[in-house]
PDB file of C-alpha atoms in Angstrom:
ATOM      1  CA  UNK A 287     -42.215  17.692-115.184  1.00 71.00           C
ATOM      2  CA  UNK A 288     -43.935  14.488-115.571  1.00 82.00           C
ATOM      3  CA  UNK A 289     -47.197  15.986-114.706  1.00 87.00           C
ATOM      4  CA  UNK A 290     -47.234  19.904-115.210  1.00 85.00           C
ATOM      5  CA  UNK A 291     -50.917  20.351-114.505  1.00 87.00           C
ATOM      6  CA  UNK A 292     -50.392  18.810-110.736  1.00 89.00           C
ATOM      7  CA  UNK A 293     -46.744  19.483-110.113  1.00 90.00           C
ATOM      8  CA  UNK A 294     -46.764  23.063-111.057  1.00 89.00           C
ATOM      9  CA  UNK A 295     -49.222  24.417-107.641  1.00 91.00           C
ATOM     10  CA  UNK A 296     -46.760  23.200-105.591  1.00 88.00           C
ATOM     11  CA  UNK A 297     -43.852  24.775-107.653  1.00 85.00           C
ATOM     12  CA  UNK A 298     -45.745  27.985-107.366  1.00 86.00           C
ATOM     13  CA  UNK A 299     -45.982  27.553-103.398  1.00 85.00           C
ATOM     14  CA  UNK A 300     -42.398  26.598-103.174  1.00 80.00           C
ATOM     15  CA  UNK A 301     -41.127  29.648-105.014  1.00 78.00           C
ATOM     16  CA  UNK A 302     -43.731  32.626-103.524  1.00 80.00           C
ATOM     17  CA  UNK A 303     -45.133  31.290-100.064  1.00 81.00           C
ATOM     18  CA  UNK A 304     -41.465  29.973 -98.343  1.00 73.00           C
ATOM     19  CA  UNK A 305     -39.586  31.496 -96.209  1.00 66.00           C
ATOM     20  CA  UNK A 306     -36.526  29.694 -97.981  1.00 64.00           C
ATOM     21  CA  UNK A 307     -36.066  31.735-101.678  1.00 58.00           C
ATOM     22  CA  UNK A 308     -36.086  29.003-104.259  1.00 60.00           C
ATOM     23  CA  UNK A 309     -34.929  31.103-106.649  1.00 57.00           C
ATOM     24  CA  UNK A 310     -31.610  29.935-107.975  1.00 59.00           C
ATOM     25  CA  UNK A 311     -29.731  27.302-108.975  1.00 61.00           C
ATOM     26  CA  UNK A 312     -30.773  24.004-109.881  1.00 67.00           C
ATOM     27  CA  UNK A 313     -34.227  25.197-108.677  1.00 69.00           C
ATOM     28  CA  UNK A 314     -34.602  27.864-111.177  1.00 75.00           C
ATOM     29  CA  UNK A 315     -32.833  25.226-114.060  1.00 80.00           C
ATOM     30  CA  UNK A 316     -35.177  22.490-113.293  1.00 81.00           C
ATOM     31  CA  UNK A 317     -38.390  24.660-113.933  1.00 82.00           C
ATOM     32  CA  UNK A 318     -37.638  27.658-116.352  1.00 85.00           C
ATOM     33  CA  UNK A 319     -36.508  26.744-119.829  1.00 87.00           C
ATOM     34  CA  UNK A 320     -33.482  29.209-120.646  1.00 90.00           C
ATOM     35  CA  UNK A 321     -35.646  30.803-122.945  1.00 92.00           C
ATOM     36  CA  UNK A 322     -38.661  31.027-120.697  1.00 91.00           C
ATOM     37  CA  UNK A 323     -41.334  33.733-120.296  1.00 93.00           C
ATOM     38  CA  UNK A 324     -43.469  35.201-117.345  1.00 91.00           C
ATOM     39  CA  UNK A 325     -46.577  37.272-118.008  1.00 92.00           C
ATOM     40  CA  UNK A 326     -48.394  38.477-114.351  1.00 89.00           C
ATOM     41  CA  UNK A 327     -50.490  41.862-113.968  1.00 90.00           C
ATOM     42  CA  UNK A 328     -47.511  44.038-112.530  1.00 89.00           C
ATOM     43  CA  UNK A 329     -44.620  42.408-114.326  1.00 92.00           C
ATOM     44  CA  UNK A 330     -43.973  40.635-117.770  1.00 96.00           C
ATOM     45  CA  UNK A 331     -40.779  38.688-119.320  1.00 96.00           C
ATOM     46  CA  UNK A 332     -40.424  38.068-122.802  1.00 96.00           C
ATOM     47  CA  UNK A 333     -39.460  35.024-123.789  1.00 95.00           C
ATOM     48  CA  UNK A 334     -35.276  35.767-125.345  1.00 96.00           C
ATOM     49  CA  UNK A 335     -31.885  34.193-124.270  1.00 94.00           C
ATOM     50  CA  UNK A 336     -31.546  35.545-120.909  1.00 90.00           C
ATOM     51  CA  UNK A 337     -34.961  35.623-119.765  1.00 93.00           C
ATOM     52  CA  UNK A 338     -34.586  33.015-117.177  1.00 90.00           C
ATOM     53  CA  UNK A 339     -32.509  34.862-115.033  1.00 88.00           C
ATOM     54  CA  UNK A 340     -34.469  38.138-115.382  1.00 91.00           C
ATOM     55  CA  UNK A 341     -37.368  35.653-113.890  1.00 88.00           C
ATOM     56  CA  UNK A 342     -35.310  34.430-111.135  1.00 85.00           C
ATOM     57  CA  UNK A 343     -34.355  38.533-111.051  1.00 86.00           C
ATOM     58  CA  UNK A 344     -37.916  39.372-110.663  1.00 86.00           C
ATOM     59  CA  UNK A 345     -38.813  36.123-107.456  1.00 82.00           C
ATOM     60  CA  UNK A 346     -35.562  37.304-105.432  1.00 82.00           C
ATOM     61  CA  UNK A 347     -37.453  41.320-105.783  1.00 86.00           C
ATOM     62  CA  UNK A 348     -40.445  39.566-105.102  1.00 83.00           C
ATOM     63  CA  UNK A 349     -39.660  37.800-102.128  1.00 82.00           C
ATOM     64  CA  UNK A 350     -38.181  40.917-100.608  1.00 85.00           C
ATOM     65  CA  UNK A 351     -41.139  42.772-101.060  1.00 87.00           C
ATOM     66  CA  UNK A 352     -43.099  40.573 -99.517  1.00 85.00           C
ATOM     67  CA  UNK A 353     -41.638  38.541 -97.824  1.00 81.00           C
ATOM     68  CA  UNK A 354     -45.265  36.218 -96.433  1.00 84.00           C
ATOM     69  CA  UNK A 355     -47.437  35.715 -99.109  1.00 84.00           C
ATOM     70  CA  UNK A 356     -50.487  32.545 -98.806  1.00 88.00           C
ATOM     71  CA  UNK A 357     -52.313  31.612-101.636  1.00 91.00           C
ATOM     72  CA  UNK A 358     -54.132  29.162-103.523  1.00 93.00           C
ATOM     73  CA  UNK A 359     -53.953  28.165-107.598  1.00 94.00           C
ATOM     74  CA  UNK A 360     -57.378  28.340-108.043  1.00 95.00           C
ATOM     75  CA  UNK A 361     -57.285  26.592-111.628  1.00 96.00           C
ATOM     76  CA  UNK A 362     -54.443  25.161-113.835  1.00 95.00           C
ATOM     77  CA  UNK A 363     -54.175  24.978-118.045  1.00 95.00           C
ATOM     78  CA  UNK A 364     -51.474  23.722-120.130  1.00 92.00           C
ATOM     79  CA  UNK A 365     -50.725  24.299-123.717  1.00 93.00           C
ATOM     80  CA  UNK A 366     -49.183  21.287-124.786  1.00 89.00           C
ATOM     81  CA  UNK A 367     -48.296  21.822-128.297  1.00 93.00           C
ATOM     82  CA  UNK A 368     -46.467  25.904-126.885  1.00 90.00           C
ATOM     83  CA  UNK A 369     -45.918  24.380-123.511  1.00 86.00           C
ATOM     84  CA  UNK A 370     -47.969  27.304-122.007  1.00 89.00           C
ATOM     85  CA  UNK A 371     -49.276  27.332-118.896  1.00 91.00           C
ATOM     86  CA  UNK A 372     -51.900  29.407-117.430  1.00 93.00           C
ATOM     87  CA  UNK A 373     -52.774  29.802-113.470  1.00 93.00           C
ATOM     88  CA  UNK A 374     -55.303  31.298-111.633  1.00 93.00           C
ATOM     89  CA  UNK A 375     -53.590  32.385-108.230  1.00 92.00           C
ATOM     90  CA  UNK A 376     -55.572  33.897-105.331  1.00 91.00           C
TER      91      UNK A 376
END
């Protein structure tokens, strides 16, 4: 990403609010490291060697339990030294 503070809300709309599931492929590749980690209130991935596809894993479960989701990234961080990023999603 050239600009992960901007880019990533629409990254986060593509993968929970389309009907089309983003998760896989070159999708997936293009914005989780292989290494990756996701930390959310009902589910958490730990960064290791396979975590990527338990992320993609946990958007395909995702998308089939709810299927039409709307919502807004309220605010955006980014950690540039860990490449963190932190959302606010509403």
């Amino acid at each position: 990403m050239q600009d992960p503070r901007t880019e990533i809300i629409d990254v986060v709309k593509r993968f929970t609010t389309t009907d089309k599931v983003m998760t896989g492929g070159p999708n997936c590749d293009r914005y989780f490291t292989p290494d990756a980690a996701f930390d959310h209130p009902l589910a958490k991935v730990k960064s290791g060697s396979t975590s990527r596809a338990d992320i993609i894993a946990l958007y395909q479960w995702y998308k089939i339990a709810s299927p039409k989701i709307d919502l807004e990234v309220e605010s955006v961080a980014f950690d540039e030294v860990t490449g963190t990023m932190f959302l606010t999603v509403m």
